[in-house]
Amino acid sequence: MKLSPKNKIFCALDFTELKQTCQFVEKIKENVGGIKVGLEFFFKNGIKGVESLKKYNLPIFLDLKLNDIPNTVSRAAKNLLELEPDYLTAHLNGGIDMIKSIVDIKMKTKIIGVSLLTSLNDEDLKKFGIEINSKSYVEKLSKIGYEGGVDGMVSSSLEVKDLKSKMPKDFIFVTPGIQLGKNKNDQKRTTSPSEAIKNGSSILIIGRAITNSENPNRTLKEITLQLEKNGN
Ligand code: C5P
């Protein structure tokens, strides 16, 4: 998937209140390619909250990271897919049957598999009793995603580099853990916007670097400029 530099930037709207979320989208809508809402927003505002974001005519990335037995996930996903979000996420470690149970009913929504959270690294895997490194683990999850029929996956861009050539051309690589300055927040596997695109990421998910910025539009324009300068 080839998007213009601006359209590659999806802002993670990690807010609780609908009013605050809408005010923020109103402010930045000209400078982003899409908006992402997740658990924080959804647990407060639900389906109606997501519906009210449709008026901005921006792609909606519904990041609810579904993970349960196939029957439960499929029935939950049905409720969400009726909303027709542009993207919906599910954890790839829910297994291939769980992934297929969503893909089978997806209609227009793109199903994006979440691999290893960017807040985790090799040390965390060891604590789970997993002895392979994060790159190999993400590669294994990518196979589950591919066989399950997902449209794309979420990982750090450090893994995209190797996976890009193994996946179909239109496979969507979604990358959070984007670091602008020195502040990693709680993320561990981070890259800069340009580095991520160079590695092959299709969509960059950027949250706090934009939402906590003193001037979110200036930050967004700087990121776009950085991508344009690097030929991304
Ligand atoms: O503030 P920051 O840019 O770190 O936000 C990243 C966003 O991406 C958060 O909303 C988080 O839920 C999401 N995300 C992530 N790692 C994943 C999938 C999604 O950080 N693997």
PDB file of C-alpha atoms and ligand atoms in Angstrom:
ATOM      1  CA  MET A   1       0.000   0.000   0.000  1.00  0.00           C
ATOM      2  CA  LYS A   2       1.541   3.292  -1.122  1.00  0.00           C
ATOM      3  CA  LEU A   3       0.253   6.422   0.612  1.00  0.00           C
ATOM      4  CA  SER A   4       1.500  10.012   0.453  1.00  0.00           C
ATOM      5  CA  PRO A   5       3.731  11.063   3.395  1.00  0.00           C
ATOM      6  CA  LYS A   6       0.874  12.856   5.204  1.00  0.00           C
ATOM      7  CA  ASN A   7      -1.531   9.978   4.641  1.00  0.00           C
ATOM      8  CA  LYS A   8       0.907   7.556   6.237  1.00  0.00           C
ATOM      9  CA  ILE A   9       0.518   9.305   9.585  1.00  0.00           C
ATOM     10  CA  PHE A  10      -2.285   7.997  11.810  1.00  0.00           C
ATOM     11  CA  CYS A  11      -2.719   9.784  15.132  1.00  0.00           C
ATOM     12  CA  ALA A  12      -3.426   7.570  18.171  1.00  0.00           C
ATOM     13  CA  LEU A  13      -6.184   9.412  20.002  1.00  0.00           C
ATOM     14  CA  ASP A  14      -5.544   7.982  23.435  1.00  0.00           C
ATOM     15  CA  PHE A  15      -8.118  10.141  25.192  1.00  0.00           C
ATOM     16  CA  THR A  16     -11.032   9.146  27.416  1.00  0.00           C
ATOM     17  CA  GLU A  17     -13.495  11.939  26.746  1.00  0.00           C
ATOM     18  CA  LEU A  18     -15.341  12.204  23.421  1.00  0.00           C
ATOM     19  CA  LYS A  19     -15.383  15.984  23.571  1.00  0.00           C
ATOM     20  CA  GLN A  20     -11.612  16.205  24.021  1.00  0.00           C
ATOM     21  CA  THR A  21     -11.112  13.639  21.240  1.00  0.00           C
ATOM     22  CA  CYS A  22     -13.318  15.557  18.792  1.00  0.00           C
ATOM     23  CA  GLN A  23     -11.694  18.879  19.644  1.00  0.00           C
ATOM     24  CA  PHE A  24      -8.288  17.341  18.976  1.00  0.00           C
ATOM     25  CA  VAL A  25      -9.326  15.805  15.642  1.00  0.00           C
ATOM     26  CA  GLU A  26     -10.885  19.123  14.636  1.00  0.00           C
ATOM     27  CA  LYS A  27      -7.514  20.758  15.281  1.00  0.00           C
ATOM     28  CA  ILE A  28      -5.248  18.285  13.446  1.00  0.00           C
ATOM     29  CA  LYS A  29      -7.519  16.824  10.751  1.00  0.00           C
ATOM     30  CA  GLU A  30      -5.804  18.591   7.830  1.00  0.00           C
ATOM     31  CA  ASN A  31      -2.412  17.182   8.763  1.00  0.00           C
ATOM     32  CA  VAL A  32      -3.069  13.466   9.358  1.00  0.00           C
ATOM     33  CA  GLY A  33      -3.898  10.519   7.141  1.00  0.00           C
ATOM     34  CA  GLY A  34      -6.064   8.701   9.672  1.00  0.00           C
ATOM     35  CA  ILE A  35      -7.139   8.439  13.293  1.00  0.00           C
ATOM     36  CA  LYS A  36      -6.754   5.540  15.687  1.00  0.00           C
ATOM     37  CA  VAL A  37      -8.887   4.906  18.732  1.00  0.00           C
ATOM     38  CA  GLY A  38      -8.327   2.099  21.170  1.00  0.00           C
ATOM     39  CA  LEU A  39      -9.327   0.684  24.500  1.00  0.00           C
ATOM     40  CA  GLU A  40      -9.222   3.941  26.467  1.00  0.00           C
ATOM     41  CA  PHE A  41     -11.623   5.719  24.109  1.00  0.00           C
ATOM     42  CA  PHE A  42     -13.829   2.698  23.425  1.00  0.00           C
ATOM     43  CA  PHE A  43     -14.431   1.676  27.041  1.00  0.00           C
ATOM     44  CA  LYS A  44     -15.822   5.125  27.724  1.00  0.00           C
ATOM     45  CA  ASN A  45     -17.591   6.002  24.468  1.00  0.00           C
ATOM     46  CA  GLY A  46     -18.343   2.657  22.795  1.00  0.00           C
ATOM     47  CA  ILE A  47     -19.811   2.150  19.323  1.00  0.00           C
ATOM     48  CA  LYS A  48     -21.594   5.510  19.381  1.00  0.00           C
ATOM     49  CA  GLY A  49     -18.327   7.272  20.146  1.00  0.00           C
ATOM     50  CA  VAL A  50     -16.625   5.694  17.143  1.00  0.00           C
ATOM     51  CA  GLU A  51     -19.633   6.529  14.970  1.00  0.00           C
ATOM     52  CA  SER A  52     -19.331  10.167  15.905  1.00  0.00           C
ATOM     53  CA  LEU A  53     -15.755  10.239  14.583  1.00  0.00           C
ATOM     54  CA  LYS A  54     -16.955   9.317  11.105  1.00  0.00           C
ATOM     55  CA  LYS A  55     -17.927  12.897  10.334  1.00  0.00           C
ATOM     56  CA  TYR A  56     -14.259  13.798   9.868  1.00  0.00           C
ATOM     57  CA  ASN A  57     -14.026  11.572   6.787  1.00  0.00           C
ATOM     58  CA  LEU A  58     -10.665  10.211   7.883  1.00  0.00           C
ATOM     59  CA  PRO A  59      -9.824   6.496   7.867  1.00  0.00           C
ATOM     60  CA  ILE A  60     -10.699   5.036  11.289  1.00  0.00           C
ATOM     61  CA  PHE A  61      -8.325   2.513  12.812  1.00  0.00           C
ATOM     62  CA  LEU A  62     -10.198   0.677  15.563  1.00  0.00           C
ATOM     63  CA  ASP A  63      -7.454  -0.755  17.733  1.00  0.00           C
ATOM     64  CA  LEU A  64      -9.246  -3.061  20.158  1.00  0.00           C
ATOM     65  CA  LYS A  65      -6.673  -5.875  19.915  1.00  0.00           C
ATOM     66  CA  LEU A  66      -9.218  -8.688  20.120  1.00  0.00           C
ATOM     67  CA  ASN A  67      -7.962 -11.874  21.775  1.00  0.00           C
ATOM     68  CA  ASP A  68     -10.199 -14.712  23.018  1.00  0.00           C
ATOM     69  CA  ILE A  69     -11.548 -18.056  21.812  1.00  0.00           C
ATOM     70  CA  PRO A  70     -12.686 -17.980  18.138  1.00  0.00           C
ATOM     71  CA  ASN A  71     -16.416 -18.086  18.918  1.00  0.00           C
ATOM     72  CA  THR A  72     -16.250 -15.141  21.338  1.00  0.00           C
ATOM     73  CA  VAL A  73     -13.982 -13.094  19.079  1.00  0.00           C
ATOM     74  CA  SER A  74     -16.059 -13.714  15.983  1.00  0.00           C
ATOM     75  CA  ARG A  75     -19.281 -12.630  17.738  1.00  0.00           C
ATOM     76  CA  ALA A  76     -17.592  -9.570  19.246  1.00  0.00           C
ATOM     77  CA  ALA A  77     -16.029  -8.684  15.891  1.00  0.00           C
ATOM     78  CA  LYS A  78     -19.438  -8.895  14.194  1.00  0.00           C
ATOM     79  CA  ASN A  79     -20.704  -6.077  16.444  1.00  0.00           C
ATOM     80  CA  LEU A  80     -17.659  -3.987  15.574  1.00  0.00           C
ATOM     81  CA  LEU A  81     -17.674  -4.726  11.844  1.00  0.00           C
ATOM     82  CA  GLU A  82     -21.234  -3.408  11.551  1.00  0.00           C
ATOM     83  CA  LEU A  83     -19.646  -0.032  12.258  1.00  0.00           C
ATOM     84  CA  GLU A  84     -17.497  -0.463   9.134  1.00  0.00           C
ATOM     85  CA  PRO A  85     -14.233   0.827  10.587  1.00  0.00           C
ATOM     86  CA  ASP A  86     -11.484   1.010   7.950  1.00  0.00           C
ATOM     87  CA  TYR A  87      -9.182  -1.130  10.107  1.00  0.00           C
ATOM     88  CA  LEU A  88      -9.735  -3.479  13.062  1.00  0.00           C
ATOM     89  CA  THR A  89      -6.992  -5.167  15.107  1.00  0.00           C
ATOM     90  CA  ALA A  90      -6.745  -8.617  16.704  1.00  0.00           C
ATOM     91  CA  HIS A  91      -3.819 -10.302  18.454  1.00  0.00           C
ATOM     92  CA  LEU A  92      -2.083 -12.854  16.209  1.00  0.00           C
ATOM     93  CA  ASN A  93      -1.227 -14.960  19.261  1.00  0.00           C
ATOM     94  CA  GLY A  94      -4.959 -15.681  19.543  1.00  0.00           C
ATOM     95  CA  GLY A  95      -4.097 -18.327  16.937  1.00  0.00           C
ATOM     96  CA  ILE A  96      -5.029 -19.042  13.346  1.00  0.00           C
ATOM     97  CA  ASP A  97      -8.603 -20.202  14.042  1.00  0.00           C
ATOM     98  CA  MET A  98      -9.360 -17.010  15.934  1.00  0.00           C
ATOM     99  CA  ILE A  99      -7.903 -14.886  13.134  1.00  0.00           C
ATOM    100  CA  LYS A 100      -9.858 -16.788  10.475  1.00  0.00           C
ATOM    101  CA  SER A 101     -13.066 -16.357  12.481  1.00  0.00           C
ATOM    102  CA  ILE A 102     -12.745 -12.578  11.986  1.00  0.00           C
ATOM    103  CA  VAL A 103     -11.376 -12.602   8.441  1.00  0.00           C
ATOM    104  CA  ASP A 104     -14.313 -14.769   7.348  1.00  0.00           C
ATOM    105  CA  ILE A 105     -16.866 -12.082   8.289  1.00  0.00           C
ATOM    106  CA  LYS A 106     -14.844  -8.937   7.603  1.00  0.00           C
ATOM    107  CA  MET A 107     -16.591  -7.271   4.612  1.00  0.00           C
ATOM    108  CA  LYS A 108     -14.792  -3.967   3.750  1.00  0.00           C
ATOM    109  CA  THR A 109     -12.809  -3.576   6.982  1.00  0.00           C
ATOM    110  CA  LYS A 110      -9.118  -4.424   6.827  1.00  0.00           C
ATOM    111  CA  ILE A 111      -8.133  -6.880   9.536  1.00  0.00           C
ATOM    112  CA  ILE A 112      -4.753  -6.091  11.055  1.00  0.00           C
ATOM    113  CA  GLY A 113      -2.960  -8.675  13.192  1.00  0.00           C
ATOM    114  CA  VAL A 114      -1.029  -7.417  16.211  1.00  0.00           C
ATOM    115  CA  SER A 115       2.283  -9.238  16.639  1.00  0.00           C
ATOM    116  CA  LEU A 116       4.547  -8.482  19.607  1.00  0.00           C
ATOM    117  CA  LEU A 117       3.645  -5.193  21.297  1.00  0.00           C
ATOM    118  CA  THR A 118       6.312  -2.553  20.784  1.00  0.00           C
ATOM    119  CA  SER A 119       6.390  -2.115  24.569  1.00  0.00           C
ATOM    120  CA  LEU A 120       7.921  -5.628  24.836  1.00  0.00           C
ATOM    121  CA  ASN A 121      11.365  -6.925  23.882  1.00  0.00           C
ATOM    122  CA  ASP A 122      13.572 -10.048  24.019  1.00  0.00           C
ATOM    123  CA  GLU A 123      13.813  -9.856  27.815  1.00  0.00           C
ATOM    124  CA  ASP A 124      10.023  -9.945  28.132  1.00  0.00           C
ATOM    125  CA  LEU A 125       9.826 -12.925  25.774  1.00  0.00           C
ATOM    126  CA  LYS A 126      12.308 -14.789  27.991  1.00  0.00           C
ATOM    127  CA  LYS A 127      10.076 -14.117  30.985  1.00  0.00           C
ATOM    128  CA  PHE A 128       7.193 -15.719  29.068  1.00  0.00           C
ATOM    129  CA  GLY A 129       9.420 -18.780  28.549  1.00  0.00           C
ATOM    130  CA  ILE A 130       9.893 -17.963  24.858  1.00  0.00           C
ATOM    131  CA  GLU A 131      13.535 -18.538  23.940  1.00  0.00           C
ATOM    132  CA  ILE A 132      13.578 -17.004  20.446  1.00  0.00           C
ATOM    133  CA  ASN A 133      14.252 -13.293  19.873  1.00  0.00           C
ATOM    134  CA  SER A 134      11.573 -10.727  19.059  1.00  0.00           C
ATOM    135  CA  LYS A 135      12.412 -10.746  15.340  1.00  0.00           C
ATOM    136  CA  SER A 136      11.893 -14.523  15.021  1.00  0.00           C
ATOM    137  CA  TYR A 137       8.807 -14.379  17.222  1.00  0.00           C
ATOM    138  CA  VAL A 138       7.244 -11.648  15.060  1.00  0.00           C
ATOM    139  CA  GLU A 139       8.106 -13.662  11.947  1.00  0.00           C
ATOM    140  CA  LYS A 140       6.288 -16.704  13.364  1.00  0.00           C
ATOM    141  CA  LEU A 141       3.251 -14.555  14.158  1.00  0.00           C
ATOM    142  CA  SER A 142       3.374 -13.062  10.662  1.00  0.00           C
ATOM    143  CA  LYS A 143       2.957 -16.577   9.235  1.00  0.00           C
ATOM    144  CA  ILE A 144      -0.147 -17.096  11.368  1.00  0.00           C
ATOM    145  CA  GLY A 145      -1.453 -13.774  10.076  1.00  0.00           C
ATOM    146  CA  TYR A 146      -0.697 -14.542   6.455  1.00  0.00           C
ATOM    147  CA  GLU A 147      -2.242 -18.010   6.606  1.00  0.00           C
ATOM    148  CA  GLY A 148      -5.221 -16.601   8.485  1.00  0.00           C
ATOM    149  CA  GLY A 149      -5.772 -14.038   5.708  1.00  0.00           C
ATOM    150  CA  VAL A 150      -5.125 -10.728   7.494  1.00  0.00           C
ATOM    151  CA  ASP A 151      -4.651  -7.595   5.382  1.00  0.00           C
ATOM    152  CA  GLY A 152      -1.692  -6.451   7.405  1.00  0.00           C
ATOM    153  CA  MET A 153       0.055  -6.569  10.726  1.00  0.00           C
ATOM    154  CA  VAL A 154       1.359  -4.364  13.519  1.00  0.00           C
ATOM    155  CA  SER A 155       5.000  -4.656  14.526  1.00  0.00           C
ATOM    156  CA  SER A 156       7.991  -2.431  15.083  1.00  0.00           C
ATOM    157  CA  SER A 157       9.643  -1.348  11.846  1.00  0.00           C
ATOM    158  CA  LEU A 158      12.758  -3.239  12.941  1.00  0.00           C
ATOM    159  CA  GLU A 159      10.950  -6.424  11.914  1.00  0.00           C
ATOM    160  CA  VAL A 160       9.306  -4.982   8.779  1.00  0.00           C
ATOM    161  CA  LYS A 161      12.705  -4.775   7.112  1.00  0.00           C
ATOM    162  CA  ASP A 162      12.975  -8.580   6.945  1.00  0.00           C
ATOM    163  CA  LEU A 163       9.289  -9.365   6.469  1.00  0.00           C
ATOM    164  CA  LYS A 164       8.586  -6.994   3.595  1.00  0.00           C
ATOM    165  CA  SER A 165       9.966  -9.282   0.884  1.00  0.00           C
ATOM    166  CA  LYS A 166       8.128 -12.316   2.299  1.00  0.00           C
ATOM    167  CA  MET A 167       4.650 -10.796   2.159  1.00  0.00           C
ATOM    168  CA  PRO A 168       2.363  -9.849  -0.757  1.00  0.00           C
ATOM    169  CA  LYS A 169       2.951  -6.369  -2.252  1.00  0.00           C
ATOM    170  CA  ASP A 170      -0.258  -4.909  -0.840  1.00  0.00           C
ATOM    171  CA  PHE A 171       0.295  -6.232   2.696  1.00  0.00           C
ATOM    172  CA  ILE A 172      -0.073  -3.369   5.193  1.00  0.00           C
ATOM    173  CA  PHE A 173       2.736  -2.920   7.701  1.00  0.00           C
ATOM    174  CA  VAL A 174       1.525  -0.795  10.609  1.00  0.00           C
ATOM    175  CA  THR A 175       4.175   0.631  12.916  1.00  0.00           C
ATOM    176  CA  PRO A 176       3.687   2.142  16.364  1.00  0.00           C
ATOM    177  CA  GLY A 177       6.601   2.871  18.702  1.00  0.00           C
ATOM    178  CA  ILE A 178       7.563   5.941  16.694  1.00  0.00           C
ATOM    179  CA  GLN A 179      10.044   8.079  18.559  1.00  0.00           C
ATOM    180  CA  LEU A 180      10.643  11.731  17.695  1.00  0.00           C
ATOM    181  CA  GLY A 181      13.139  12.880  20.280  1.00  0.00           C
ATOM    182  CA  LYS A 182      14.820  10.974  23.051  1.00  0.00           C
ATOM    183  CA  ASN A 183      11.580  10.156  24.901  1.00  0.00           C
ATOM    184  CA  LYS A 184      10.558   6.506  24.365  1.00  0.00           C
ATOM    185  CA  ASN A 185       7.654   6.715  26.874  1.00  0.00           C
ATOM    186  CA  ASP A 186       6.796   3.066  27.687  1.00  0.00           C
ATOM    187  CA  GLN A 187       7.860   1.788  24.252  1.00  0.00           C
ATOM    188  CA  LYS A 188      10.965  -0.388  23.848  1.00  0.00           C
ATOM    189  CA  ARG A 189      11.311  -1.303  20.130  1.00  0.00           C
ATOM    190  CA  THR A 190      11.262   2.209  18.667  1.00  0.00           C
ATOM    191  CA  THR A 191      12.339   3.916  15.413  1.00  0.00           C
ATOM    192  CA  SER A 192      12.092   7.429  13.944  1.00  0.00           C
ATOM    193  CA  PRO A 193       9.401   8.136  11.297  1.00  0.00           C
ATOM    194  CA  SER A 194      11.883   8.150   8.377  1.00  0.00           C
ATOM    195  CA  GLU A 195      13.646   5.032   9.587  1.00  0.00           C
ATOM    196  CA  ALA A 196      10.285   3.242   9.838  1.00  0.00           C
ATOM    197  CA  ILE A 197       9.282   4.164   6.285  1.00  0.00           C
ATOM    198  CA  LYS A 198      12.745   3.253   5.004  1.00  0.00           C
ATOM    199  CA  ASN A 199      12.287  -0.161   6.628  1.00  0.00           C
ATOM    200  CA  GLY A 200       9.043  -0.582   4.682  1.00  0.00           C
ATOM    201  CA  SER A 201       6.270   0.509   7.073  1.00  0.00           C
ATOM    202  CA  SER A 202       3.050   1.509   5.311  1.00  0.00           C
ATOM    203  CA  ILE A 203       1.312   3.332   8.185  1.00  0.00           C
ATOM    204  CA  LEU A 204       2.869   5.061  11.193  1.00  0.00           C
ATOM    205  CA  ILE A 205       0.839   5.138  14.394  1.00  0.00           C
ATOM    206  CA  ILE A 206       1.937   8.127  16.453  1.00  0.00           C
ATOM    207  CA  GLY A 207       0.283   9.029  19.730  1.00  0.00           C
ATOM    208  CA  ARG A 208       1.874  10.963  22.554  1.00  0.00           C
ATOM    209  CA  ALA A 209       4.504  12.658  20.366  1.00  0.00           C
ATOM    210  CA  ILE A 210       1.554  14.459  18.749  1.00  0.00           C
ATOM    211  CA  THR A 211      -1.057  14.607  21.521  1.00  0.00           C
ATOM    212  CA  ASN A 212       1.427  15.859  24.151  1.00  0.00           C
ATOM    213  CA  SER A 213       3.096  18.313  21.771  1.00  0.00           C
ATOM    214  CA  GLU A 214       2.793  22.012  22.555  1.00  0.00           C
ATOM    215  CA  ASN A 215       1.982  22.503  18.880  1.00  0.00           C
ATOM    216  CA  PRO A 216       0.578  19.244  17.382  1.00  0.00           C
ATOM    217  CA  ASN A 217       0.184  20.687  13.862  1.00  0.00           C
ATOM    218  CA  ARG A 218       3.771  21.891  13.789  1.00  0.00           C
ATOM    219  CA  THR A 219       4.925  18.444  14.955  1.00  0.00           C
ATOM    220  CA  LEU A 220       2.824  16.775  12.243  1.00  0.00           C
ATOM    221  CA  LYS A 221       4.162  19.095   9.550  1.00  0.00           C
ATOM    222  CA  GLU A 222       7.718  18.405  10.720  1.00  0.00           C
ATOM    223  CA  ILE A 223       7.144  14.649  10.450  1.00  0.00           C
ATOM    224  CA  THR A 224       5.632  15.008   6.954  1.00  0.00           C
ATOM    225  CA  LEU A 225       8.555  17.191   5.894  1.00  0.00           C
ATOM    226  CA  GLN A 226      11.022  14.680   7.289  1.00  0.00           C
ATOM    227  CA  LEU A 227       9.343  11.931   5.228  1.00  0.00           C
ATOM    228  CA  GLU A 228       9.243  14.066   2.070  1.00  0.00           C
ATOM    229  CA  LYS A 229      12.931  15.018   2.453  1.00  0.00           C
ATOM    230  CA  ASN A 230      13.897  11.365   2.737  1.00  0.00           C
ATOM    231  CA  GLY A 231      11.939  10.486  -0.358  1.00  0.00           C
ATOM    232  CA  ASN A 232       9.366   8.542   1.678  1.00  0.00           C
TER     233      ASN A 232
HETATM  234  O1  C5P B   1       1.986   7.308  22.317  1.00  0.00           O
HETATM  235  P1  C5P B   1       2.516   6.283  21.355  1.00  0.00           P
HETATM  236  O2  C5P B   1       2.976   6.871  20.052  1.00  0.00           O
HETATM  237  O3  C5P B   1       3.541   5.365  21.988  1.00  0.00           O
HETATM  238  O4  C5P B   1       1.209   5.403  21.018  1.00  0.00           O
HETATM  239  C1  C5P B   1       1.261   4.255  20.265  1.00  0.00           C
HETATM  240  C2  C5P B   1      -0.127   3.745  20.046  1.00  0.00           C
HETATM  241  O5  C5P B   1      -0.038   2.536  19.303  1.00  0.00           O
HETATM  242  C3  C5P B   1      -0.912   3.401  21.317  1.00  0.00           C
HETATM  243  O6  C5P B   1      -2.251   3.802  21.087  1.00  0.00           O
HETATM  244  C4  C5P B   1      -0.830   1.891  21.439  1.00  0.00           C
HETATM  245  O7  C5P B   1      -2.015   1.335  21.965  1.00  0.00           O
HETATM  246  C5  C5P B   1      -0.663   1.474  19.988  1.00  0.00           C
HETATM  247  N1  C5P B   1       0.033   0.207  19.758  1.00  0.00           N
HETATM  248  C6  C5P B   1       1.301  -0.079  20.214  1.00  0.00           C
HETATM  249  N2  C5P B   1       1.879  -1.298  19.960  1.00  0.00           N
HETATM  250  C7  C5P B   1       1.230  -2.210  19.242  1.00  0.00           C
HETATM  251  C8  C5P B   1      -0.049  -1.931  18.743  1.00  0.00           C
HETATM  252  C9  C5P B   1      -0.618  -0.691  18.998  1.00  0.00           C
HETATM  253  O8  C5P B   1       1.917   0.773  20.841  1.00  0.00           O
HETATM  254  N3  C5P B   1       1.810  -3.358  18.946  1.00  0.00           N
END
